[in-house]
Each structure stands twice: as C-alpha cells, then as structure tokens.
Tab-separated table of C-alpha atoms in Angstrom:
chain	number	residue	atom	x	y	z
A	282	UNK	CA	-22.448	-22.154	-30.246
A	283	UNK	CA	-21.247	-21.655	-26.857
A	284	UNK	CA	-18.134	-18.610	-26.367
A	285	UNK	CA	-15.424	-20.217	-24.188
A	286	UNK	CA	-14.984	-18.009	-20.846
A	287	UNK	CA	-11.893	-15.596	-21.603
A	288	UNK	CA	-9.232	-16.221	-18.843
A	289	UNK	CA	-8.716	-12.833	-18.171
A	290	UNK	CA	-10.984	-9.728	-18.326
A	291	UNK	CA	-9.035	-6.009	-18.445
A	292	UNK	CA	-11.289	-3.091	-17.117
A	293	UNK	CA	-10.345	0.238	-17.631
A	294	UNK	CA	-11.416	3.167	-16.241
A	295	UNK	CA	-10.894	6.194	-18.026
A	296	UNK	CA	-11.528	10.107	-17.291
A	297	UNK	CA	-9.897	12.327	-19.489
A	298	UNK	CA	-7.561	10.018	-20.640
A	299	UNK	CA	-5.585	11.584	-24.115
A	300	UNK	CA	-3.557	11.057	-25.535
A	301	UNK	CA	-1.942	8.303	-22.914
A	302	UNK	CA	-4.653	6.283	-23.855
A	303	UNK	CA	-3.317	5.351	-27.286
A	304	UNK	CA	-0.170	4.126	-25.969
A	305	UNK	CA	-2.328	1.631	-23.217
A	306	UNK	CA	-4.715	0.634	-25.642
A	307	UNK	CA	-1.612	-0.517	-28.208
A	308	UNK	CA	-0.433	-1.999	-24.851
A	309	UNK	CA	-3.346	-4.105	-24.491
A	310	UNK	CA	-3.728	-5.031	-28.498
A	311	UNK	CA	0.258	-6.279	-28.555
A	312	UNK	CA	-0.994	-8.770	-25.989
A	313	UNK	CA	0.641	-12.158	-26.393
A	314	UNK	CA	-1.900	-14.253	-25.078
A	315	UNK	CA	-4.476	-15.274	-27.287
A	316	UNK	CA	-6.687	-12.479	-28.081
A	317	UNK	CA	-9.487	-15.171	-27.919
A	318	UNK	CA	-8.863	-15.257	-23.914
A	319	UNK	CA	-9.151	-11.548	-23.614
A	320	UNK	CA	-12.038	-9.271	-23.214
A	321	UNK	CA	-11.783	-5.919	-22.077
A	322	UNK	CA	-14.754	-3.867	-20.249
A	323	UNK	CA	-13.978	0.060	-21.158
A	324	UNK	CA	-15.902	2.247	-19.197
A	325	UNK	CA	-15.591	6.242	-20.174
A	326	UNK	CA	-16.470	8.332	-16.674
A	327	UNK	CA	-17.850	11.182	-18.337
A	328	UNK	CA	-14.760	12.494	-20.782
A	329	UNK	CA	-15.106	15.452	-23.024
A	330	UNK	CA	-11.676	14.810	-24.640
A	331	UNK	CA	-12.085	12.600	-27.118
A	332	UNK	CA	-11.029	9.114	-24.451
A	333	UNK	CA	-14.842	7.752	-25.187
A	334	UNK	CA	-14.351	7.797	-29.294
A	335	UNK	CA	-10.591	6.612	-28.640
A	336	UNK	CA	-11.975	3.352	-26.805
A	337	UNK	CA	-14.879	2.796	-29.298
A	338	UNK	CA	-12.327	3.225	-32.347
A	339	UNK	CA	-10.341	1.086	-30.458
A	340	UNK	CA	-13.465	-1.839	-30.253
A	341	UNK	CA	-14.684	-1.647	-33.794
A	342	UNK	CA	-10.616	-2.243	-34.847
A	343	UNK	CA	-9.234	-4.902	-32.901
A	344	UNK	CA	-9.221	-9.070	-32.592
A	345	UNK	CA	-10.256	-8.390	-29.001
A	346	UNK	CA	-14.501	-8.426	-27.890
A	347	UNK	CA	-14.378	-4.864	-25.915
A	348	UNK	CA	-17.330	-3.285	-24.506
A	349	UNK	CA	-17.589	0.270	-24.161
A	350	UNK	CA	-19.649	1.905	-21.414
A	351	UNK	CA	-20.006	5.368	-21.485
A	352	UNK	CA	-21.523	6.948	-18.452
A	353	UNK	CA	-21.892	10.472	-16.489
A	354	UNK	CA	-18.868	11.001	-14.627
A	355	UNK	CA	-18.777	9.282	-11.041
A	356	UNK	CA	-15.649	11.583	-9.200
A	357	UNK	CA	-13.317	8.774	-9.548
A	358	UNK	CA	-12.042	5.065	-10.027
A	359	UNK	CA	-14.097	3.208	-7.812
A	360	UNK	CA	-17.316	3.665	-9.572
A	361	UNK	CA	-15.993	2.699	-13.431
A	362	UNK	CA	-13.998	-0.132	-11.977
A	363	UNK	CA	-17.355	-1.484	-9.830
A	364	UNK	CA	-18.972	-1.296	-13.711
A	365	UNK	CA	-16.936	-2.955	-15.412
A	366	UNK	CA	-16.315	-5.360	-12.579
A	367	UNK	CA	-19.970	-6.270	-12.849
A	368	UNK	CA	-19.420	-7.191	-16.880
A	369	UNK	CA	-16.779	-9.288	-16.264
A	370	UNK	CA	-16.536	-13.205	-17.127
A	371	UNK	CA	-13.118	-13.785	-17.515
A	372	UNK	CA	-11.863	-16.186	-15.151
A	373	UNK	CA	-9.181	-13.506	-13.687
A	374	UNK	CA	-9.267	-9.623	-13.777
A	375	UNK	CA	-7.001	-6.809	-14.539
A	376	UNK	CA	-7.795	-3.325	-13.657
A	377	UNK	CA	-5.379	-1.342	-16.130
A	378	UNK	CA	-5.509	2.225	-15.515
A	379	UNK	CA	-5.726	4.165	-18.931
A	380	UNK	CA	-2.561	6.796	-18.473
A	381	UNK	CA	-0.440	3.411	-18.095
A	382	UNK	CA	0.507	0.133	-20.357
A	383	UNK	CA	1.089	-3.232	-20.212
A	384	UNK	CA	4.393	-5.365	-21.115
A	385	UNK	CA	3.520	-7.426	-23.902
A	386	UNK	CA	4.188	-10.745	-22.608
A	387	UNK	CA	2.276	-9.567	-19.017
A	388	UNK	CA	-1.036	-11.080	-18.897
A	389	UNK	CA	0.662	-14.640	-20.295
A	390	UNK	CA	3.142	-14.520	-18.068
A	391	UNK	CA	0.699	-13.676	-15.138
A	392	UNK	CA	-2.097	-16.295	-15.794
A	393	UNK	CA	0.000	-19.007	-16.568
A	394	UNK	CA	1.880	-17.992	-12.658
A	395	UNK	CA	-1.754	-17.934	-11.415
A	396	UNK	CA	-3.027	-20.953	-12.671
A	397	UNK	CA	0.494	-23.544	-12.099
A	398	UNK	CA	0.505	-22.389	-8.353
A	399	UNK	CA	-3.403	-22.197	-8.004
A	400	UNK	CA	-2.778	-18.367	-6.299
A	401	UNK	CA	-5.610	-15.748	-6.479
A	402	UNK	CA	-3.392	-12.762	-6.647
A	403	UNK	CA	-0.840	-12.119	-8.914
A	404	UNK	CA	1.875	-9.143	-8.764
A	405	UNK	CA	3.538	-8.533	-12.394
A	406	UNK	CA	6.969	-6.138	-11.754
A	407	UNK	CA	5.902	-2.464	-12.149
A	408	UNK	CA	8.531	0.278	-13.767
A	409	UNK	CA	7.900	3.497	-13.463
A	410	UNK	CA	8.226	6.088	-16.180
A	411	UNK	CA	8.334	9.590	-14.650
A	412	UNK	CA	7.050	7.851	-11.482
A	413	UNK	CA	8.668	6.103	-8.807
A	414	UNK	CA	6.751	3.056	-8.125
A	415	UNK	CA	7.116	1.150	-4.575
A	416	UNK	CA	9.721	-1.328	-4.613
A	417	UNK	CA	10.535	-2.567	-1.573
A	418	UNK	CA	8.548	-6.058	-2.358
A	419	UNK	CA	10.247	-6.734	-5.186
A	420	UNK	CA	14.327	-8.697	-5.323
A	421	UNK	CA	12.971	-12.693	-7.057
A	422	UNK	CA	9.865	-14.220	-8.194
A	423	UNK	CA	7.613	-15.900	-5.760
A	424	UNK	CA	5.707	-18.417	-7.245
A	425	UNK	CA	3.371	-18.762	-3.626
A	426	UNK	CA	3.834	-16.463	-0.720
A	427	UNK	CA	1.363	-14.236	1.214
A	428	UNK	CA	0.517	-10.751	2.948
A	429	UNK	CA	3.106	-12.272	5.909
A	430	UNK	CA	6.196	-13.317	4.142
A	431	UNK	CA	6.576	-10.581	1.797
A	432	UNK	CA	6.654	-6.801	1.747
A	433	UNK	CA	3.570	-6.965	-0.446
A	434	UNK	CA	1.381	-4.871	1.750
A	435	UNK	CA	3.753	-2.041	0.529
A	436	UNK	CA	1.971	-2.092	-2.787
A	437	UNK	CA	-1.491	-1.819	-2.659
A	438	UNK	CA	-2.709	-0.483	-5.971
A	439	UNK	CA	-5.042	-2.180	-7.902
A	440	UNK	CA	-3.109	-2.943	-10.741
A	441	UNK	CA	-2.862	-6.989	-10.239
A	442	UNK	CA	-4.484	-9.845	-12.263
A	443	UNK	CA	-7.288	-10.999	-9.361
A	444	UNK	CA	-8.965	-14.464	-9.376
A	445	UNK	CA	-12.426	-13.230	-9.985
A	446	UNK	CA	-13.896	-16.222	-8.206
A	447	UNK	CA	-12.447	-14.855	-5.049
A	448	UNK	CA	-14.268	-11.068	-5.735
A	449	UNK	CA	-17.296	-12.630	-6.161
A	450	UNK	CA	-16.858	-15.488	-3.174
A	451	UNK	CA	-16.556	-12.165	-1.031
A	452	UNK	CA	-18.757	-9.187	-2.934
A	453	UNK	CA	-15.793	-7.015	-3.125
A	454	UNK	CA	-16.252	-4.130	-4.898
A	455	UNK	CA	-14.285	-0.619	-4.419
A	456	UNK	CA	-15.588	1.370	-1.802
A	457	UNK	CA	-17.150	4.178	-3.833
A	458	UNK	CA	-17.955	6.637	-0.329
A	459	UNK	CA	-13.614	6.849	-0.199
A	460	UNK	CA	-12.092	9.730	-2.607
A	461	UNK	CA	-8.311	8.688	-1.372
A	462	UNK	CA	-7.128	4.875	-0.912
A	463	UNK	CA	-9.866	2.796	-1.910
A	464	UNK	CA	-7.707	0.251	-4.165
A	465	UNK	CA	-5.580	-0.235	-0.902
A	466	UNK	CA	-8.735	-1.134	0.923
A	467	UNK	CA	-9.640	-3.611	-2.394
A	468	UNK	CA	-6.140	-5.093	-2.311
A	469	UNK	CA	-5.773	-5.619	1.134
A	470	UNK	CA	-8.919	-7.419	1.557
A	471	UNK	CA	-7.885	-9.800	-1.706
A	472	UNK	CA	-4.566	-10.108	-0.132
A	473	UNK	CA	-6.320	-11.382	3.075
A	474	UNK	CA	-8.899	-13.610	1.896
A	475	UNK	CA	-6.869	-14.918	-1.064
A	476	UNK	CA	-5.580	-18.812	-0.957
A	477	UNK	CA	-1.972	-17.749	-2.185
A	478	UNK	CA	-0.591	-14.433	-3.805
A	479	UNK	CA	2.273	-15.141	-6.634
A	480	UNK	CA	5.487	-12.076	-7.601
A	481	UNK	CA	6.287	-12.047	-11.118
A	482	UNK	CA	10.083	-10.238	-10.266
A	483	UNK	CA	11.923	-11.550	-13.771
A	484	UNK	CA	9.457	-9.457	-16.271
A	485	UNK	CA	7.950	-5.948	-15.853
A	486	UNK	CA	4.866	-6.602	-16.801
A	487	UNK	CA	2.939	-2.782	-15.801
A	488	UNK	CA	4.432	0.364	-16.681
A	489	UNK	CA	3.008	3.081	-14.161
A	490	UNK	CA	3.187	6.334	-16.144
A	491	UNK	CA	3.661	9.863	-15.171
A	492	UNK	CA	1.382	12.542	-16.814
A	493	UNK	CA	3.091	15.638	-17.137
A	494	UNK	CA	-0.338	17.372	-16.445
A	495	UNK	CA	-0.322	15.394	-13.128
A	496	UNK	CA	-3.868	13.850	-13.332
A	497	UNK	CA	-2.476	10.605	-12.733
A	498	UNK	CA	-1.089	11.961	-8.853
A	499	UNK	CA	-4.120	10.506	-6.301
A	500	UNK	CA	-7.062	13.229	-5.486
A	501	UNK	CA	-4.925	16.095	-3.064
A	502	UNK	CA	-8.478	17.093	-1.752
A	503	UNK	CA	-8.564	17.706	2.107
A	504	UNK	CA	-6.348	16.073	4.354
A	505	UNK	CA	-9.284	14.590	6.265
A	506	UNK	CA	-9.422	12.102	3.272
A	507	UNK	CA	-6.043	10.626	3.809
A	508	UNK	CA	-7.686	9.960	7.573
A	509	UNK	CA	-10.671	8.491	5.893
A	510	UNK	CA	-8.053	6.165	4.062
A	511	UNK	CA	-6.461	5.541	7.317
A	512	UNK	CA	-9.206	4.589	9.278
A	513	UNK	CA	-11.054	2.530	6.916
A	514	UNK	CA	-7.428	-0.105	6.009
A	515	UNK	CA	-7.185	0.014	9.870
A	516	UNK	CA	-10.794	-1.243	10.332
A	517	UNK	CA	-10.689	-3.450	7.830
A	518	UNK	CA	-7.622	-5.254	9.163
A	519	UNK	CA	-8.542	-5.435	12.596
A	520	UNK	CA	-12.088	-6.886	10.965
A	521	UNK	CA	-9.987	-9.763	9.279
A	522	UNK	CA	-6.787	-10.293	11.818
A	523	UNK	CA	-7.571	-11.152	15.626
A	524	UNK	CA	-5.151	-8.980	18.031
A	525	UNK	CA	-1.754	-9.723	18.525
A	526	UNK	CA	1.738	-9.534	16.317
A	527	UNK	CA	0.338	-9.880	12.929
A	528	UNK	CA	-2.369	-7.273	13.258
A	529	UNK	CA	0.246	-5.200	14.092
A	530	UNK	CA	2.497	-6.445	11.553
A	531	UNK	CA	-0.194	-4.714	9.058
A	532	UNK	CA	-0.884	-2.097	10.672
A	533	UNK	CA	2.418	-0.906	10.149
A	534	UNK	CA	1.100	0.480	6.571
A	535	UNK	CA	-1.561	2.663	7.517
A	536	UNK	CA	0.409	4.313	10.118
A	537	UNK	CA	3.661	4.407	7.444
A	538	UNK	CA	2.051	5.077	4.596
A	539	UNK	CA	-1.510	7.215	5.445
A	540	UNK	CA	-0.991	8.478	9.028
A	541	UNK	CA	2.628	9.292	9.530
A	542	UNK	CA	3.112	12.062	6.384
A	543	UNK	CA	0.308	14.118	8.184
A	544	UNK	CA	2.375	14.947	10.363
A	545	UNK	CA	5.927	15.495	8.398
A	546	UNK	CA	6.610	18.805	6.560
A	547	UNK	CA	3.407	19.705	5.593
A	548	UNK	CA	2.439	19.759	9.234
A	549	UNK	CA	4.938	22.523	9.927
A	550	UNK	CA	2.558	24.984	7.262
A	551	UNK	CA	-0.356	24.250	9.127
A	552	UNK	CA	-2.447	26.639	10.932
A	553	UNK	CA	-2.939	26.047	14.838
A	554	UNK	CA	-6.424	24.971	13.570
A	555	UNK	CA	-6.041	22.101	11.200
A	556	UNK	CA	-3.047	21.049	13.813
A	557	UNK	CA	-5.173	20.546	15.953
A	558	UNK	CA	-8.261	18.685	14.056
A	559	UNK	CA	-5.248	16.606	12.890
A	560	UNK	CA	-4.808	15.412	16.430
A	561	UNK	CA	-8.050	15.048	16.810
A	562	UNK	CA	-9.481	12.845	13.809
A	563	UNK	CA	-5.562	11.005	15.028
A	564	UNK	CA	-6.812	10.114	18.512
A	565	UNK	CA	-9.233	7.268	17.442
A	566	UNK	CA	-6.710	5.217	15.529
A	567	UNK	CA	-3.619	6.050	17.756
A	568	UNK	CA	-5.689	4.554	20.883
A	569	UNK	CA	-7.085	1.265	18.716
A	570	UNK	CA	-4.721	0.567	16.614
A	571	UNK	CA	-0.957	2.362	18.052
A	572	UNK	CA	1.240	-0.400	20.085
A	573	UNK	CA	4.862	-1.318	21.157
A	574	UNK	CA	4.989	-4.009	18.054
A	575	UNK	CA	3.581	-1.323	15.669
A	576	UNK	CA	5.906	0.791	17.417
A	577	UNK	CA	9.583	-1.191	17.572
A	578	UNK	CA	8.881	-2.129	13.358
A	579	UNK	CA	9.246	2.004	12.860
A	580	UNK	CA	12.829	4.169	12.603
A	581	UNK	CA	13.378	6.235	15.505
A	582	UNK	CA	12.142	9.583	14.085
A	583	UNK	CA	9.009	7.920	12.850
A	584	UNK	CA	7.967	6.235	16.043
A	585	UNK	CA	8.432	9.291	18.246
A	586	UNK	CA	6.776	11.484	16.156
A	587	UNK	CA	3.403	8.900	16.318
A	588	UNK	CA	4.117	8.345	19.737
A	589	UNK	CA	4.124	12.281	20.341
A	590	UNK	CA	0.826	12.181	18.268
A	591	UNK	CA	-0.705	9.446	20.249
A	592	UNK	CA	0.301	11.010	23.535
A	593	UNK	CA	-1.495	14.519	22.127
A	594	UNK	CA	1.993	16.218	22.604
A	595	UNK	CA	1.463	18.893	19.571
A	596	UNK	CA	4.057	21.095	21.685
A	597	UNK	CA	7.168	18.615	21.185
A	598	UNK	CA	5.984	17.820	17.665
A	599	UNK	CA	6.675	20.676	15.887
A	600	UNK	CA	10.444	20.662	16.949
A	601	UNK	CA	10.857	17.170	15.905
A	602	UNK	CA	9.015	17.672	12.456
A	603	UNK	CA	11.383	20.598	11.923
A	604	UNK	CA	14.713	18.141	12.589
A	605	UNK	CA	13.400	16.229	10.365
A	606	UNK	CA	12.558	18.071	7.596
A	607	UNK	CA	16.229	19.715	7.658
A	608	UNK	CA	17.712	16.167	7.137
A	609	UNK	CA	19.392	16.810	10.467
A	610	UNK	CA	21.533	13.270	11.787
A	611	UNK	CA	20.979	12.735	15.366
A	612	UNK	CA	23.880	11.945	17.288
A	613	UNK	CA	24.321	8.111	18.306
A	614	UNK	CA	24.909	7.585	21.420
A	615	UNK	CA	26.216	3.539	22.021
A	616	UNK	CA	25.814	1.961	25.464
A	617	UNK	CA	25.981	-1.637	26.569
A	618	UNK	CA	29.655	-1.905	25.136
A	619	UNK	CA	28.131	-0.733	22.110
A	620	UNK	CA	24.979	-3.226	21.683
A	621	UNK	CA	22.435	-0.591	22.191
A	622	UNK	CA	21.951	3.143	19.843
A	623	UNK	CA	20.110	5.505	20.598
A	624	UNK	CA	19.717	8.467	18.285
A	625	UNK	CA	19.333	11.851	19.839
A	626	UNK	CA	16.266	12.858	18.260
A	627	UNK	CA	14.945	16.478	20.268
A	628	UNK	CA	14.214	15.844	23.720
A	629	UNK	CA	16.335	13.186	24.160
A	630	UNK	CA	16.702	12.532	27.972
A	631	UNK	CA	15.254	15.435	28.483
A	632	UNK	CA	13.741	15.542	32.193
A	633	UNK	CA	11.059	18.145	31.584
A	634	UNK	CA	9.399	15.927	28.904
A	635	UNK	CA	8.829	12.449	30.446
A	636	UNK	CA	10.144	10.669	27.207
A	637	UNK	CA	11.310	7.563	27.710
A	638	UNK	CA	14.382	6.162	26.573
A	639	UNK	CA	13.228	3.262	24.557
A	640	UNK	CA	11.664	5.584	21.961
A	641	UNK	CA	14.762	6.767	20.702
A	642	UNK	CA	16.239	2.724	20.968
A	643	UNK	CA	17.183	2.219	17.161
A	644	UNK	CA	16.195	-1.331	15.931
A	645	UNK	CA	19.461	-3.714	14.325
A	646	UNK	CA	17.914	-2.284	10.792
A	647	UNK	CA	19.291	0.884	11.678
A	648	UNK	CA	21.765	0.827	14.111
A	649	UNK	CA	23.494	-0.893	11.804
A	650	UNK	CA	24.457	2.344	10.227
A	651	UNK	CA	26.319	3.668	13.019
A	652	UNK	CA	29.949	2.398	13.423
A	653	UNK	CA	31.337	0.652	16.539
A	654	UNK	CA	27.586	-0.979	16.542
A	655	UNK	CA	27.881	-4.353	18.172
A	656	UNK	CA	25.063	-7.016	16.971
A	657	UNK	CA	23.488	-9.236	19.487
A	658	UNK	CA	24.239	-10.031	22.757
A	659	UNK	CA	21.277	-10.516	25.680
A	660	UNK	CA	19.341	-7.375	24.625
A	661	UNK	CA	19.213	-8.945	20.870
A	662	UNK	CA	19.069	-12.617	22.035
A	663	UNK	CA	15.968	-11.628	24.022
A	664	UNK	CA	14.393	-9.604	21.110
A	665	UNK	CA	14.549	-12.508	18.937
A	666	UNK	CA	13.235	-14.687	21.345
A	667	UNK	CA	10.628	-13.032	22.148
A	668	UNK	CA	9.561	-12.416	18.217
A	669	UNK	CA	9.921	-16.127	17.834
A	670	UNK	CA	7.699	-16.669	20.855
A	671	UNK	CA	5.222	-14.426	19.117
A	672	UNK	CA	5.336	-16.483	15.897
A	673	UNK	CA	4.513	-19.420	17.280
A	674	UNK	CA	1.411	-18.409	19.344
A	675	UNK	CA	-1.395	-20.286	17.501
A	676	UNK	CA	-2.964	-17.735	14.546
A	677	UNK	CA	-6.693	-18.269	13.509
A	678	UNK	CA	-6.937	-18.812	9.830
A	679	UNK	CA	-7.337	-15.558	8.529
A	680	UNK	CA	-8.800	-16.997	5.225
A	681	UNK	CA	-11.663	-18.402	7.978
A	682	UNK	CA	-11.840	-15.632	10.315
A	683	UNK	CA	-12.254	-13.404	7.260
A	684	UNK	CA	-15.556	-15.694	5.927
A	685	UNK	CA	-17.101	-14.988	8.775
C-alpha cells in the first residue's frame, strides 16, 4: 500500500521546552486540516526537562505520524531544524518553534493560499503574546506579491509554511556556523529564489509567545555575533541582487535591523575598546554595502549616525547617540517656502565638522510631521522622477541570477 505524501510537514525544534510545549503540541493536534496530510518531525536538542518524553507522549497519543529524534544538544535552532528538514516529505514545511502555537485553522488556511496562487512562501498573521511581533508588513491579504512590493523583508523568522521543492531545488539548509540570525539568512534566500510569496492578513495563524524565563529572546552572546548576522544577509543579498536600487532596497534591513542598534544606547556603555572593534568589524560592510539609496530610505537620526559610522567619526557619535537616547526632538528648520526640513540633529551646520546638509534632509515620510511642511514642488518632482527612472532600469531575474 503506498502512504499518500502529507502536504505539509511541521518540524520542531525543541531545547528545554516545558511546560510551553503542551500548549504547541495541543496547537498542532487541534489542526483542522486533515490529520492524514500532516506529519510532524520532533527533534529534542538535548533536554533534561522532561520536552523529549512530552513529544514522545505526544506521538504514541495522537491521529498524527510524528517522529521523535532525540539527539545531544547542538547550541541552537539551526542544527534540529537541518534534522528534521532532512525527514521531511510533506509537500510544504512549517518550522513551529516549541514555546509558540498555531491557530487552528492555520496550516488549512495556508496550504490552500499556497497551492490556488502556486506561491512558495506563505506568511500566516503572527500575534504576539507577551511579545511584540514585527508588523509593519501586515494591513490585507496578498494572495501573490514578493520581497519588492511588500514590507516582507521586515519579518524574517522562520516561522512560514515553505514549498519544500524550492529548499531542496536550492540545498538550503540553516547555516549552523551563525549563533544570531540564521532564519533571516534562510528566509531571505526563500524569499529571493521563491516564484511568488502569499500574506495571510484576515487570520492569525502563529502565536509568537513570550517565556517569562526569557529563553525564547535570541542568543545575547557577544556583539560580534549580531556583525556575523550582518555580514552574512549582506553577502547573501549582494550574491543574489546585481548593484543598483533594489540591492539597496534590501539592504536597508541589515543596516536597520542588525547594524544600526550597535550603535544606539548600548553603544553609550561601551568601553573605548569594544567602541572601537565596533568600528572596526563596521568598516567592511559600511564601504560595500553603505550608499545614498540605502541612505535617503533611513530617518534623519538613523542615517547620520551610519553615516558617522561609515565615515569612522566615533568622536561625533557619541553626542548624537546620547540625543537620541533622551528622546530629544530636533528643531525643524523649513526652507524652500517650506518644501524642504531639516532636523537639527547635533552638528547641524556646524563648520568644524564638514557635515553636509543633505544628511539631516528629512524624507516626505517624515517631514510630514512637522507643520507648515509643503509637499512637492521641483525638489519632490525630481525625487520621484528620479526613483521612477530607477524602476525602470532593466533588473536581471533574480529567480535566474540566484540559480546561478
């Protein structure tokens, strides 16, 4: 008798798990799509508190074929997800972490989005419960879209139903030599290669869950690991996107996301000595990857404080981390009859400093917020011209520079 292939395999990874493990397991058993189309890959990194005899409990009980792999512990999710990633047949995958749960209707809802619109990555809406999950990709339901129309490079966690056809098309597997931001290296990559990513906005359909003993919070570890992150999204974009606007257009998340918070508060606690490794392991990426599209996406106190890095100005930056970090407003200042802000971040027209003005030039996005703002005008009719001339340079394929 042949088995028909299960249409979606859920891998867990689970390290000292209890008792939030109950509550995702339940998750996974009040599945409504037929438990016949379900199997789930369990693999145990090494627990001593009971999350190994939880999971096998959990197999010898349910409707659902679950294989349990127990195994030494690895030092974190890459290696159990690359396991059970290797048992999987299901025609899509789902890496649930175990501290978190499902919505019951979630993997229906997602496979049935995957397989109308033919899409390889799916996004189900994600609530947080005593976490705040990222949100700014989220408003309606997008039934095809990709890394370029949406906000979806924002949300690079590995909690999404993948095509498995593409992870194996490609060998992806999570890059076990990262200890920080190796499911944003995973996600970008599908997000890149994939033909099609669909948004599931009208159903949460992953529940990201706080532990109050923190365990869930990503490996703290030294802040050289958050530059490991950082330099290995960076490479891997500018391996899959030729130079130009929508390189850049990505690269806005490393610098956002990885780079930037090196260098906010926590910067100011520093001693003279990490400061200046920081600006160091900084100089590689700021001279690749740093330009005046990356640059004009950012707020004002954001891009000066990068540009400051990538200039190796650690004298100016402390001053500017500190207005920062006191939630100072800098003054607007409105010229060209009130089409142009700037916001008087420190040094500011200051002569002895060589800034230039266009650094503290607030984008529409925020000028907005300052009254007697006027929208458009030449300076704003020649932005937008010159972003639509951008646009439509011809773009290599990125789906064929990427199989390359």
């Amino acid at each position: 008798m042949t088995v028909a292939q299960p249409d979606v395999t859920i891998v867990i990874g689970a390290y000292e798990a209890m008792p939030y493990l109950v509550d995702c397991l339940a998750s996974v058993e009040a599945q409504t799509l037929d438990h016949a189309r379900i199997e789930v890959i369990a693999v145990d990194d090494g627990s001593a508190d009971g999350t190994g005899e939880c999971l096998e409990e959990f197999a010898a009980r349910v409707d659902i074929p679950v294989t349990v792999i127990r195994q030494d512990n690895s030092g974190g999710p890459s290696g159990p997800r690359n396991v059970g990633l290797g048992k999987a047949s299901g025609r899509y995958v789902f890496f649930l972490d175990a501290d978190d749960r499902l919505g019951p209707e979630a993997l229906e809802r997602m496979v049935a989005m995957a397989d109308r619109n033919g899409t390889d990555v799916v996004l189900g809406r994600v609530e947080g419960v005593n976490r705040k999950p990222p949100g700014s990709m989220w408003g309606r339901t997008l039934e095809r879209t990709d890394v370029w129309s949406s906000n979806i490079k924002f949300t690079l966690s590995a909690q999404k139903l993948f095509r498995r056809a593409l992870l194996e098309r490609h060998g992806m597997r999570f890059d076990e030599s990262l200890w920080t931001g190796e499911d944003a290296l995973f996600t970008m990559e599908a997000y890149l290669r994939a033909d099609g990513v669909s948004l599931l906005d009208d159903y949460v359909c992953y529940y990201l869950v706080g532990r109050e003993d923190g365990k869930h919070v990503t490996r703290s570890g030294s802040y050289t690991l958050r530059f490991d992150s950082a330099r290995a999204l960076m490479n891997l974009i500018a391996e899959l996107v030729p130079a130009g606007p929508r390189r850049d257009m990505l690269m806005v998340r490393p610098f956002l996301v990885t780079l930037l918070p090196q260098f906010g508060p926590k910067y100011l606690k520093d001693s003279e000595e990490i400061r200046r490794h920081k600006f160091e392991l900084a100089k590689p990426l700021m001279d690749a990857y740093w330009t005046d599209e990356v640059a004009h996406r950012l707020r004002v106190h954001e891009r000066l404080r990068l540009h400051l890095v990538a200039e190796q100005r650690p004298e100016l930056l402390a001053e500017v981390v500190e207005f920062v970090r006191a939630k100072k407003q800098a003054a607007p200042l409105l010229e060209k009859r009130g089409r142009r802000v700037y916001l008087a971040y420190p040094y500011f027209r200051d002569p002895t400093t060589g800034l230039p003005d266009r650094l503290y030039l607030a984008e529409p996005r925020e000028a907005r917020r300052v009254p007697g703002y006027r929208e458009g005008g030449l300076d704003s009719f020649m932005r937008r011209a010159a972003r639509r001339a951008r646009r439509a340079l011809p773009a290599r394929d990125v789906r064929s520079a990427a199989a390359v």
